[in-house]
């Protein structure tokens, strides 16, 4: 049986898109540097003064590329963190509404090697919880469509 929470899949897709975009930006910066390099190569043998200028520019390009990559990594980390916070907030909200609806006093998270070593299968509510999450998550879109139609 495949268990999935739609909101988790959406956030995973958003984070993947952030990483793909960042990779594309890095590749674009690399192509820019390669074009710069090709421009110098097309000049043929360099005079000493030109070679000095080339070395200065090369160091500057290398520094700019390193700064660009570092800034991009920080941006990706910040955007990813924003999505992860949103994930945890949604998970907390869905957990609260699920427990209130089901009369559950405590909902535990399980991971191999975690603190829960055994649990009576009668307490297993993962499928019901994921169904609840998907219902809550997808209902936010259904209400948005109805609101948009009402505004028309």
PDB file of C-alpha atoms in Angstrom:
ATOM      1  CA  UNK A   1       0.000   0.000   0.000  1.00  0.00           C
ATOM      2  CA  UNK A   2       1.344   3.411  -0.954  1.00  0.00           C
ATOM      3  CA  UNK A   3       0.821   6.108   1.648  1.00  0.00           C
ATOM      4  CA  UNK A   4       1.136   9.687   0.496  1.00  0.00           C
ATOM      5  CA  UNK A   5       0.182  13.084   1.738  1.00  0.00           C
ATOM      6  CA  UNK A   6      -0.600  15.476  -1.096  1.00  0.00           C
ATOM      7  CA  UNK A   7       0.769  18.502   0.747  1.00  0.00           C
ATOM      8  CA  UNK A   8       4.093  16.726   1.328  1.00  0.00           C
ATOM      9  CA  UNK A   9       4.347  15.817  -2.350  1.00  0.00           C
ATOM     10  CA  UNK A  10       3.630  19.419  -3.327  1.00  0.00           C
ATOM     11  CA  UNK A  11       6.322  20.743  -1.014  1.00  0.00           C
ATOM     12  CA  UNK A  12       8.787  18.127  -2.268  1.00  0.00           C
ATOM     13  CA  UNK A  13       8.043  19.261  -5.829  1.00  0.00           C
ATOM     14  CA  UNK A  14       8.540  22.918  -4.861  1.00  0.00           C
ATOM     15  CA  UNK A  15      11.884  22.154  -3.223  1.00  0.00           C
ATOM     16  CA  UNK A  16      12.944  20.111  -6.249  1.00  0.00           C
ATOM     17  CA  UNK A  17      12.012  23.046  -8.512  1.00  0.00           C
ATOM     18  CA  UNK A  18      14.128  25.380  -6.357  1.00  0.00           C
ATOM     19  CA  UNK A  19      17.105  23.042  -6.756  1.00  0.00           C
ATOM     20  CA  UNK A  20      16.575  22.653 -10.516  1.00  0.00           C
ATOM     21  CA  UNK A  21      16.363  26.436 -10.945  1.00  0.00           C
ATOM     22  CA  UNK A  22      19.499  26.944  -8.873  1.00  0.00           C
ATOM     23  CA  UNK A  23      21.343  24.375 -10.953  1.00  0.00           C
ATOM     24  CA  UNK A  24      20.235  26.163 -14.131  1.00  0.00           C
ATOM     25  CA  UNK A  25      21.494  29.484 -12.732  1.00  0.00           C
ATOM     26  CA  UNK A  26      24.853  27.901 -11.876  1.00  0.00           C
ATOM     27  CA  UNK A  27      25.116  26.442 -15.364  1.00  0.00           C
ATOM     28  CA  UNK A  28      24.271  29.855 -16.826  1.00  0.00           C
ATOM     29  CA  UNK A  29      27.062  31.447 -14.782  1.00  0.00           C
ATOM     30  CA  UNK A  30      29.446  28.734 -15.964  1.00  0.00           C
ATOM     31  CA  UNK A  31      28.498  29.397 -19.612  1.00  0.00           C
ATOM     32  CA  UNK A  32      29.099  33.114 -19.040  1.00  0.00           C
ATOM     33  CA  UNK A  33      32.602  32.360 -17.763  1.00  0.00           C
ATOM     34  CA  UNK A  34      33.235  29.984 -20.676  1.00  0.00           C
ATOM     35  CA  UNK A  35      32.203  32.734 -23.149  1.00  0.00           C
ATOM     36  CA  UNK A  36      34.572  35.129 -21.416  1.00  0.00           C
ATOM     37  CA  UNK A  37      37.347  32.509 -21.612  1.00  0.00           C
ATOM     38  CA  UNK A  38      36.608  31.859 -25.293  1.00  0.00           C
ATOM     39  CA  UNK A  39      36.851  35.601 -26.000  1.00  0.00           C
ATOM     40  CA  UNK A  40      40.349  35.639 -24.634  1.00  0.00           C
ATOM     41  CA  UNK A  41      41.312  32.439 -26.463  1.00  0.00           C
ATOM     42  CA  UNK A  42      40.069  33.871 -29.765  1.00  0.00           C
ATOM     43  CA  UNK A  43      42.599  36.714 -29.448  1.00  0.00           C
ATOM     44  CA  UNK A  44      45.437  34.246 -29.999  1.00  0.00           C
ATOM     45  CA  UNK A  45      48.799  34.644 -28.291  1.00  0.00           C
ATOM     46  CA  UNK A  46      48.681  37.394 -25.693  1.00  0.00           C
ATOM     47  CA  UNK A  47      51.146  40.190 -25.202  1.00  0.00           C
ATOM     48  CA  UNK A  48      52.549  40.509 -21.662  1.00  0.00           C
ATOM     49  CA  UNK A  49      50.225  43.433 -20.854  1.00  0.00           C
ATOM     50  CA  UNK A  50      47.207  41.491 -22.179  1.00  0.00           C
ATOM     51  CA  UNK A  51      48.229  38.429 -20.206  1.00  0.00           C
ATOM     52  CA  UNK A  52      48.387  40.539 -17.046  1.00  0.00           C
ATOM     53  CA  UNK A  53      44.890  41.895 -17.782  1.00  0.00           C
ATOM     54  CA  UNK A  54      43.668  38.345 -18.442  1.00  0.00           C
ATOM     55  CA  UNK A  55      45.018  37.155 -15.066  1.00  0.00           C
ATOM     56  CA  UNK A  56      43.372  40.046 -13.222  1.00  0.00           C
ATOM     57  CA  UNK A  57      40.036  39.384 -14.917  1.00  0.00           C
ATOM     58  CA  UNK A  58      40.358  35.625 -14.360  1.00  0.00           C
ATOM     59  CA  UNK A  59      40.834  36.139 -10.621  1.00  0.00           C
ATOM     60  CA  UNK A  60      37.870  38.500 -10.556  1.00  0.00           C
ATOM     61  CA  UNK A  61      35.688  36.017 -12.493  1.00  0.00           C
ATOM     62  CA  UNK A  62      36.701  33.224 -10.137  1.00  0.00           C
ATOM     63  CA  UNK A  63      35.825  35.357  -7.113  1.00  0.00           C
ATOM     64  CA  UNK A  64      32.483  36.412  -8.653  1.00  0.00           C
ATOM     65  CA  UNK A  65      31.634  32.791  -9.485  1.00  0.00           C
ATOM     66  CA  UNK A  66      32.404  31.662  -5.926  1.00  0.00           C
ATOM     67  CA  UNK A  67      30.304  34.499  -4.490  1.00  0.00           C
ATOM     68  CA  UNK A  68      27.475  33.730  -6.896  1.00  0.00           C
ATOM     69  CA  UNK A  69      27.472  30.062  -5.916  1.00  0.00           C
ATOM     70  CA  UNK A  70      27.621  30.859  -2.204  1.00  0.00           C
ATOM     71  CA  UNK A  71      24.744  33.356  -2.466  1.00  0.00           C
ATOM     72  CA  UNK A  72      22.707  30.895  -4.515  1.00  0.00           C
ATOM     73  CA  UNK A  73      23.285  28.137  -1.955  1.00  0.00           C
ATOM     74  CA  UNK A  74      22.150  30.460   0.839  1.00  0.00           C
ATOM     75  CA  UNK A  75      19.058  31.435  -1.164  1.00  0.00           C
ATOM     76  CA  UNK A  76      18.200  27.768  -1.812  1.00  0.00           C
ATOM     77  CA  UNK A  77      18.682  26.945   1.873  1.00  0.00           C
ATOM     78  CA  UNK A  78      16.421  29.832   2.932  1.00  0.00           C
ATOM     79  CA  UNK A  79      13.696  28.936   0.440  1.00  0.00           C
ATOM     80  CA  UNK A  80      13.893  25.266   1.418  1.00  0.00           C
ATOM     81  CA  UNK A  81      13.634  26.186   5.089  1.00  0.00           C
ATOM     82  CA  UNK A  82      10.555  28.305   4.345  1.00  0.00           C
ATOM     83  CA  UNK A  83       8.867  25.342   2.671  1.00  0.00           C
ATOM     84  CA  UNK A  84       9.868  22.977   5.478  1.00  0.00           C
ATOM     85  CA  UNK A  85       8.405  25.351   8.067  1.00  0.00           C
ATOM     86  CA  UNK A  86       5.193  25.474   6.035  1.00  0.00           C
ATOM     87  CA  UNK A  87       5.205  21.657   5.947  1.00  0.00           C
ATOM     88  CA  UNK A  88       5.531  21.400   9.730  1.00  0.00           C
ATOM     89  CA  UNK A  89       2.855  24.035  10.321  1.00  0.00           C
ATOM     90  CA  UNK A  90       0.425  22.175   8.036  1.00  0.00           C
ATOM     91  CA  UNK A  91       1.321  18.875   9.676  1.00  0.00           C
ATOM     92  CA  UNK A  92       0.690  20.362  13.112  1.00  0.00           C
ATOM     93  CA  UNK A  93      -2.653  21.859  12.036  1.00  0.00           C
ATOM     94  CA  UNK A  94      -3.788  18.637  10.353  1.00  0.00           C
ATOM     95  CA  UNK A  95      -2.675  16.607  13.381  1.00  0.00           C
ATOM     96  CA  UNK A  96      -4.659  18.841  15.707  1.00  0.00           C
ATOM     97  CA  UNK A  97      -7.863  18.683  13.674  1.00  0.00           C
ATOM     98  CA  UNK A  98      -7.484  14.904  13.151  1.00  0.00           C
ATOM     99  CA  UNK A  99      -6.977  14.195  16.847  1.00  0.00           C
ATOM    100  CA  UNK A 100      -9.889  16.418  17.798  1.00  0.00           C
ATOM    101  CA  UNK A 101     -12.192  14.703  15.285  1.00  0.00           C
ATOM    102  CA  UNK A 102     -11.094  11.197  16.296  1.00  0.00           C
ATOM    103  CA  UNK A 103     -10.891  11.793  20.038  1.00  0.00           C
ATOM    104  CA  UNK A 104      -7.181  10.923  20.062  1.00  0.00           C
ATOM    105  CA  UNK A 105      -5.183  12.174  23.029  1.00  0.00           C
ATOM    106  CA  UNK A 106      -1.726  11.662  21.550  1.00  0.00           C
ATOM    107  CA  UNK A 107      -0.438  11.138  18.009  1.00  0.00           C
ATOM    108  CA  UNK A 108       3.090   9.747  17.777  1.00  0.00           C
ATOM    109  CA  UNK A 109       5.523   9.916  14.905  1.00  0.00           C
ATOM    110  CA  UNK A 110       7.353   6.690  14.163  1.00  0.00           C
ATOM    111  CA  UNK A 111      10.783   6.233  12.630  1.00  0.00           C
ATOM    112  CA  UNK A 112      12.998   3.155  12.700  1.00  0.00           C
ATOM    113  CA  UNK A 113      15.380   3.536  15.588  1.00  0.00           C
ATOM    114  CA  UNK A 114      13.124   6.130  17.203  1.00  0.00           C
ATOM    115  CA  UNK A 115      11.681   6.094  20.699  1.00  0.00           C
ATOM    116  CA  UNK A 116       8.620   3.970  19.839  1.00  0.00           C
ATOM    117  CA  UNK A 117       9.805   0.380  19.685  1.00  0.00           C
ATOM    118  CA  UNK A 118       6.435  -1.370  19.686  1.00  0.00           C
ATOM    119  CA  UNK A 119       2.873  -0.213  19.405  1.00  0.00           C
ATOM    120  CA  UNK A 120      -0.302  -2.223  19.513  1.00  0.00           C
ATOM    121  CA  UNK A 121      -1.603  -2.306  15.922  1.00  0.00           C
ATOM    122  CA  UNK A 122      -5.008  -1.171  17.242  1.00  0.00           C
ATOM    123  CA  UNK A 123      -3.425   2.249  17.771  1.00  0.00           C
ATOM    124  CA  UNK A 124      -2.251   2.499  14.141  1.00  0.00           C
ATOM    125  CA  UNK A 125      -4.055   5.424  12.460  1.00  0.00           C
ATOM    126  CA  UNK A 126      -1.561   6.363   9.739  1.00  0.00           C
ATOM    127  CA  UNK A 127      -3.897   5.656   6.826  1.00  0.00           C
ATOM    128  CA  UNK A 128      -6.772   7.518   8.438  1.00  0.00           C
ATOM    129  CA  UNK A 129      -4.470  10.419   9.292  1.00  0.00           C
ATOM    130  CA  UNK A 130      -3.123  10.693   5.743  1.00  0.00           C
ATOM    131  CA  UNK A 131      -6.648  10.546   4.346  1.00  0.00           C
ATOM    132  CA  UNK A 132      -7.574  13.346   6.734  1.00  0.00           C
ATOM    133  CA  UNK A 133      -4.531  15.408   5.676  1.00  0.00           C
ATOM    134  CA  UNK A 134      -5.377  15.001   2.001  1.00  0.00           C
ATOM    135  CA  UNK A 135      -9.012  15.910   2.661  1.00  0.00           C
ATOM    136  CA  UNK A 136      -8.031  19.036   4.610  1.00  0.00           C
ATOM    137  CA  UNK A 137      -5.362  20.035   2.099  1.00  0.00           C
ATOM    138  CA  UNK A 138      -7.488  19.458  -0.989  1.00  0.00           C
ATOM    139  CA  UNK A 139     -10.509  21.202   0.537  1.00  0.00           C
ATOM    140  CA  UNK A 140      -8.493  24.431   0.620  1.00  0.00           C
ATOM    141  CA  UNK A 141      -8.387  24.318  -3.181  1.00  0.00           C
ATOM    142  CA  UNK A 142     -12.044  23.394  -3.580  1.00  0.00           C
ATOM    143  CA  UNK A 143     -13.075  26.379  -1.463  1.00  0.00           C
ATOM    144  CA  UNK A 144     -10.790  28.632  -3.493  1.00  0.00           C
ATOM    145  CA  UNK A 145     -12.449  27.547  -6.754  1.00  0.00           C
ATOM    146  CA  UNK A 146     -15.916  28.164  -5.319  1.00  0.00           C
ATOM    147  CA  UNK A 147     -14.857  31.576  -4.016  1.00  0.00           C
ATOM    148  CA  UNK A 148     -13.397  32.491  -7.391  1.00  0.00           C
ATOM    149  CA  UNK A 149     -16.616  31.433  -9.163  1.00  0.00           C
ATOM    150  CA  UNK A 150     -18.739  33.408  -6.687  1.00  0.00           C
ATOM    151  CA  UNK A 151     -16.622  36.507  -7.345  1.00  0.00           C
ATOM    152  CA  UNK A 152     -17.204  36.200 -11.112  1.00  0.00           C
TER     153      UNK A 152
END
